């Protein structure tokens, strides 16, 4: 039982929900949005440089408050910083503070400088934002009446709005809303209402009831077209208009692949967390970072997006009052017979089905692993 632990803290009462909308700014709004991108990026890079320089000189770190005071003086010297929303600049300092917290806690690497040539650009407006569903627009400080496709209504208090421009040139607004809804209390863990799931490459998902979901291999089906467009992009002259157009074509293919992958994962997780009878789901604690070091399977593992699948499944289970628990990665599963408990000493990865020498039962490797997760829970 020491190998079992909750996937996340389900007791946390989180009433925040995020809604992503496509926005259609006009020419003037695009120019002002670009200024917000540039100024937010400039403040982030400046603050990162100041913190690094101050630490090398004194051995101490600059606090967020000290950076805010220095930024006020900086805005006086550089008038172009006053053309954008000051709260967006303060949000950049908050993001840098979070980046350093994640670094010191071992979750990420040391923060890097942001590039204006990066495909994704973003800025955040943490205050004085409104969403008008009647007029179908979003109002931000200094950016009023941005047309948006508000396809999903919501109720609650708008906390922040993050405006993003993706590599293909499309604009999106992510609206964070506090709707006051508290996650339901998780159901009691009962063996008869527990299923185990195992993920794979040929079959994306296998559960303990014998159901299998085929891996769509979305990236693999687009590699030929992507390779042709990337070859054209590599032959374009750097700095030319044709190269910029071709870059957007390549970005659109990547965007289509990502959107199809997100759609597939949301459909699969909805079936498990919403439509499934089970109230507890047992999954393996996968070492995905270690697995992608295998150069022969690296692309296939990353294409499967197991990490995204488990993350989405986790919050959907919390929203629906279900439990998701993870089983230790070193606990025997596929080599262990779920009927009699016999454990095979070794088994090649190519063996997908095997017969137990003790109870003579015929076991499917993946379904057997899912069964073992259920028994461990």
XYZ file of C-alpha atoms in Angstrom:
377
model
C 0.000 0.000 0.000
C 3.004 2.294 0.324
C 3.094 2.557 -3.470
C -0.337 4.207 -3.606
C -0.819 7.959 -3.375
C -3.342 10.501 -4.659
C -2.604 12.011 -8.052
C -3.195 15.501 -6.600
C -4.720 17.159 -3.577
C -8.421 16.737 -4.319
C -9.376 18.520 -1.108
C -8.323 21.895 -2.515
C -11.407 24.020 -3.161
C -10.686 25.581 -6.517
C -13.445 27.689 -8.028
C -11.312 29.049 -10.870
C -12.180 28.186 -14.467
C -10.444 29.333 -17.656
C -12.239 30.065 -20.931
C -10.355 30.491 -24.191
C -11.849 32.652 -26.951
C -10.709 33.597 -30.430
C -10.462 37.385 -30.803
C -10.344 39.542 -33.939
C -8.578 42.852 -33.247
C -8.589 45.570 -35.905
C -5.437 47.208 -37.274
C -5.154 49.807 -34.507
C -5.792 47.224 -31.806
C -3.169 44.896 -33.296
C -0.595 47.695 -33.137
C -1.409 48.410 -29.488
C -1.416 44.708 -28.646
C 2.027 44.424 -30.235
C 3.216 47.271 -27.971
C 1.902 45.385 -24.953
C 3.766 42.274 -26.097
C 7.006 44.197 -26.530
C 6.808 46.190 -23.292
C 5.844 43.175 -21.185
C 8.711 41.210 -22.689
C 11.122 44.136 -22.120
C 10.180 44.423 -18.438
C 10.526 40.670 -17.935
C 13.996 40.586 -19.518
C 15.080 43.748 -17.680
C 13.951 42.338 -14.309
C 15.687 39.017 -14.986
C 18.914 40.852 -15.866
C 18.668 43.048 -12.751
C 18.114 40.072 -10.456
C 21.020 38.183 -12.002
C 23.377 41.170 -11.801
C 22.373 42.044 -8.225
C 22.897 38.451 -7.059
C 26.387 38.279 -8.608
C 27.370 41.565 -6.961
C 25.859 41.112 -3.495
C 24.961 37.441 -3.168
C 21.360 38.458 -2.403
C 18.218 38.417 -4.489
C 16.133 41.431 -5.468
C 12.606 41.284 -4.127
C 9.503 41.821 -6.220
C 8.838 45.092 -4.370
C 12.307 46.437 -5.156
C 11.807 45.671 -8.839
C 8.446 47.453 -8.816
C 10.054 50.601 -7.368
C 12.821 50.475 -9.978
C 10.255 49.951 -12.735
C 8.444 53.155 -11.716
C 11.690 55.102 -12.294
C 12.282 53.221 -15.544
C 8.844 54.229 -16.877
C 9.756 57.875 -16.226
C 12.925 57.573 -18.330
C 11.308 55.530 -21.133
C 8.075 57.243 -22.154
C 7.069 54.426 -24.527
C 6.445 52.235 -21.473
C 3.620 54.592 -20.479
C 1.735 53.807 -23.693
C 0.649 50.421 -22.343
C -1.292 49.253 -19.302
C 0.905 49.484 -16.190
C -0.809 46.440 -14.648
C 0.409 44.306 -17.554
C 3.982 45.338 -16.740
C 3.481 44.445 -13.079
C 2.103 41.079 -14.209
C 5.414 40.416 -16.001
C 7.244 40.907 -12.693
C 4.815 38.509 -11.021
C 5.469 35.907 -13.738
C 9.210 36.229 -13.211
C 8.723 35.784 -9.470
C 6.748 32.587 -10.129
C 9.451 31.372 -12.546
C 12.114 31.753 -9.851
C 9.908 30.005 -7.272
C 9.474 27.065 -9.644
C 13.238 27.008 -10.266
C 14.171 26.958 -6.570
C 11.598 24.226 -5.902
C 13.138 22.064 -8.640
C 10.160 22.074 -11.014
C 11.800 23.975 -13.891
C 15.158 25.187 -15.108
C 16.589 28.673 -14.545
C 14.411 31.386 -16.181
C 15.407 32.396 -19.706
C 15.155 35.703 -21.540
C 12.113 36.077 -23.789
C 12.649 36.633 -27.525
C 10.571 38.826 -29.790
C 11.130 36.248 -32.535
C 9.402 33.550 -30.515
C 6.235 32.212 -32.096
C 4.078 32.746 -29.023
C 3.639 36.263 -27.617
C 1.443 37.171 -24.646
C 0.578 39.760 -22.035
C -1.816 39.738 -19.104
C -4.391 42.241 -17.837
C -5.134 41.466 -14.172
C -7.591 44.306 -13.499
C -10.419 46.352 -15.024
C -11.414 43.811 -17.672
C -14.947 43.021 -18.833
C -16.520 40.498 -21.197
C -19.643 41.686 -23.032
C -21.656 38.716 -24.315
C -24.334 40.945 -25.875
C -21.870 42.866 -28.042
C -19.476 39.905 -28.422
C -16.393 41.847 -27.401
C -13.779 42.029 -24.654
C -12.723 45.295 -22.997
C -9.226 45.710 -21.599
C -7.439 48.791 -20.247
C -6.462 50.916 -23.279
C -7.978 48.229 -25.532
C -11.727 48.625 -25.764
C -14.192 46.673 -27.883
C -12.046 43.803 -29.157
C -14.308 41.554 -31.236
C -14.433 37.996 -29.943
C -16.196 34.710 -30.641
C -17.737 34.143 -27.200
C -18.982 30.621 -27.818
C -19.059 29.582 -24.148
C -20.941 31.771 -21.637
C -19.903 31.891 -17.999
C -20.978 33.440 -14.726
C -18.693 34.798 -12.043
C -16.016 37.399 -11.486
C -13.366 37.892 -14.158
C -9.926 37.732 -12.512
C -7.477 38.077 -15.408
C -7.419 38.092 -19.198
C -4.333 36.841 -21.046
C -4.028 37.889 -24.682
C -1.918 35.606 -26.862
C -0.770 35.569 -30.470
C 0.076 32.108 -31.761
C 2.751 31.406 -34.428
C 0.092 31.195 -37.157
C -0.919 34.803 -36.445
C -4.237 34.105 -34.679
C -5.173 35.963 -31.513
C -6.742 34.401 -28.438
C -7.923 35.633 -25.043
C -7.835 33.314 -22.022
C -10.299 34.529 -19.403
C -9.806 33.321 -15.824
C -13.100 33.361 -13.908
C -13.939 32.807 -10.255
C -17.412 31.271 -10.477
C -17.683 30.388 -6.784
C -18.333 26.704 -7.554
C -16.670 24.378 -5.049
C -15.475 20.959 -6.181
C -17.677 18.153 -4.770
C -16.382 15.888 -2.011
C -14.656 12.856 -3.601
C -16.630 9.629 -3.468
C -15.638 6.772 -1.170
C -13.142 4.390 -2.759
C -14.928 1.097 -3.398
C -13.384 -1.917 -5.208
C -16.537 -2.572 -7.265
C -16.527 1.032 -8.532
C -12.807 1.168 -9.316
C -11.201 0.721 -12.724
C -7.549 0.637 -13.655
C -6.218 2.184 -16.849
C -2.982 1.553 -18.681
C -1.605 3.750 -21.472
C 0.337 2.544 -24.477
C 1.527 3.398 -27.966
C -0.432 0.999 -30.173
C -3.515 1.265 -27.969
C -3.685 4.693 -26.363
C -5.827 3.531 -23.459
C -6.673 0.120 -22.002
C -8.947 -0.257 -18.980
C -9.482 -3.184 -16.607
C -12.860 -3.946 -18.197
C -11.165 -4.852 -21.482
C -12.022 -1.671 -23.405
C -9.311 -0.350 -25.707
C -8.961 3.061 -27.353
C -6.855 3.193 -30.506
C -3.940 5.630 -30.641
C -4.815 8.057 -33.490
C -1.128 8.935 -34.151
C -2.104 12.430 -35.241
C 1.426 13.713 -35.801
C 2.479 10.663 -37.826
C -0.366 11.207 -40.285
C 0.810 14.805 -40.857
C 4.565 14.216 -41.114
C 4.654 13.970 -44.905
C 2.869 17.287 -45.427
C 4.837 18.919 -42.622
C 8.145 17.759 -44.090
C 7.287 19.175 -47.529
C 6.373 22.585 -46.091
C 9.449 22.667 -43.860
C 11.656 21.915 -46.850
C 10.168 24.921 -48.681
C 10.685 27.052 -45.576
C 14.364 26.044 -45.340
C 14.952 27.134 -48.950
C 13.451 30.627 -48.532
C 15.797 33.557 -48.134
C 16.093 34.753 -44.545
C 14.291 38.013 -43.915
C 12.121 37.772 -47.030
C 8.346 38.076 -47.131
C 7.973 34.639 -48.704
C 9.877 33.114 -45.789
C 7.477 34.756 -43.311
C 4.468 33.418 -45.251
C 5.961 29.942 -45.401
C 6.693 30.051 -41.666
C 3.009 30.704 -41.013
C 2.078 27.720 -43.208
C 4.321 25.439 -41.149
C 2.891 26.895 -37.940
C -0.667 26.212 -39.127
C 0.133 22.521 -39.620
C 1.551 22.311 -36.099
C -1.531 24.129 -34.816
C -3.899 21.692 -36.545
C -2.004 18.738 -35.052
C -2.151 20.280 -31.564
C -5.867 21.059 -31.855
C -6.692 17.527 -33.004
C -4.655 16.104 -30.134
C -6.441 18.321 -27.594
C -9.821 17.320 -29.006
C -8.984 13.617 -28.784
C -7.727 13.868 -25.200
C -10.771 15.851 -24.064
C -13.114 13.258 -25.587
C -11.287 10.330 -23.952
C -11.072 11.989 -20.520
C -14.752 13.013 -20.660
C -15.755 9.376 -21.159
C -13.725 8.366 -18.102
C -14.474 11.245 -15.734
C -18.072 12.052 -16.706
C -19.743 9.165 -18.526
C -18.059 6.205 -16.792
C -19.740 4.432 -13.869
C -16.489 4.176 -11.889
C -15.871 6.604 -9.022
C -12.159 5.748 -8.651
C -9.551 5.528 -11.400
C -6.154 3.940 -10.788
C -3.226 4.894 -13.048
C 0.474 4.164 -13.103
C 2.956 6.789 -11.947
C 4.847 7.088 -15.233
C 8.386 8.400 -15.556
C 7.717 10.127 -18.880
C 10.898 12.243 -18.804
C 12.977 9.101 -18.460
C 11.032 7.207 -21.121
C 11.536 9.822 -23.837
C 15.299 9.335 -23.568
C 14.790 6.202 -25.639
C 15.702 7.557 -29.071
C 13.667 4.878 -30.870
C 10.423 5.628 -29.022
C 10.909 9.279 -28.110
C 8.716 10.751 -30.866
C 5.962 8.166 -30.380
C 5.849 8.752 -26.604
C 5.729 12.527 -26.952
C 3.083 12.257 -29.676
C 0.885 10.199 -27.342
C 0.889 13.068 -24.784
C 0.401 10.869 -21.729
C 1.288 13.753 -19.413
C -1.436 15.974 -20.871
C -3.917 13.104 -20.704
C -3.255 12.482 -16.993
C -3.357 16.209 -16.195
C -6.713 16.719 -17.927
C -8.130 13.535 -16.393
C -7.054 14.744 -12.944
C -8.949 18.036 -12.978
C -12.027 16.519 -14.640
C -12.175 13.879 -11.908
C -11.936 16.608 -9.257
C -14.744 18.549 -10.946
C -16.973 15.447 -10.880
C -16.176 14.212 -7.369
C -14.162 11.181 -8.501
C -10.860 9.844 -7.200
C -7.717 9.353 -9.233
C -4.855 7.539 -7.556
C -1.440 6.589 -8.886
C 0.260 3.248 -8.453
C 4.013 3.011 -7.924
C 5.905 2.623 -11.186
C 7.994 -0.265 -9.774
C 4.984 -2.256 -8.609
C 4.578 -5.388 -10.809
C 1.694 -5.135 -13.237
C 2.034 -6.637 -16.717
C 4.227 -9.509 -15.443
C 1.843 -10.341 -12.598
C -1.136 -12.661 -13.155
C -4.245 -10.956 -11.819
C -5.968 -14.332 -11.288
C -3.508 -16.200 -9.048
C -0.751 -13.673 -8.309
C 2.025 -15.494 -10.202
C 4.872 -13.143 -11.192
C 6.974 -13.814 -14.299
C 10.674 -13.167 -13.805
C 11.199 -11.565 -17.216
C 9.064 -10.750 -20.230
C 10.127 -9.081 -23.468
C 8.214 -5.970 -24.497
C 7.236 -7.689 -27.765
C 5.164 -10.267 -25.864
C 1.637 -8.837 -25.744
C -0.196 -11.999 -24.592
C 0.952 -14.787 -22.282
C -0.365 -17.878 -20.451
C 0.062 -18.253 -16.706
C 1.939 -21.514 -15.927
C 0.145 -21.839 -12.566
C -3.571 -21.181 -13.206
C -3.368 -21.626 -17.015
C -5.238 -18.340 -17.610
C -4.623 -16.442 -20.847
C -3.619 -12.832 -20.159
C -3.506 -9.795 -22.386
C -0.485 -7.822 -21.219
C -2.175 -4.408 -21.206
C -5.544 -5.497 -19.780
C -3.683 -7.508 -17.143
C -1.727 -4.394 -16.110
C -4.955 -2.412 -15.781
C -6.437 -5.206 -13.634
C -3.384 -5.116 -11.360
C -3.793 -1.344 -10.874
C -7.384 -1.987 -9.752
C -6.275 -4.660 -7.274
C -3.556 -2.356 -5.897
C -6.076 0.430 -5.326
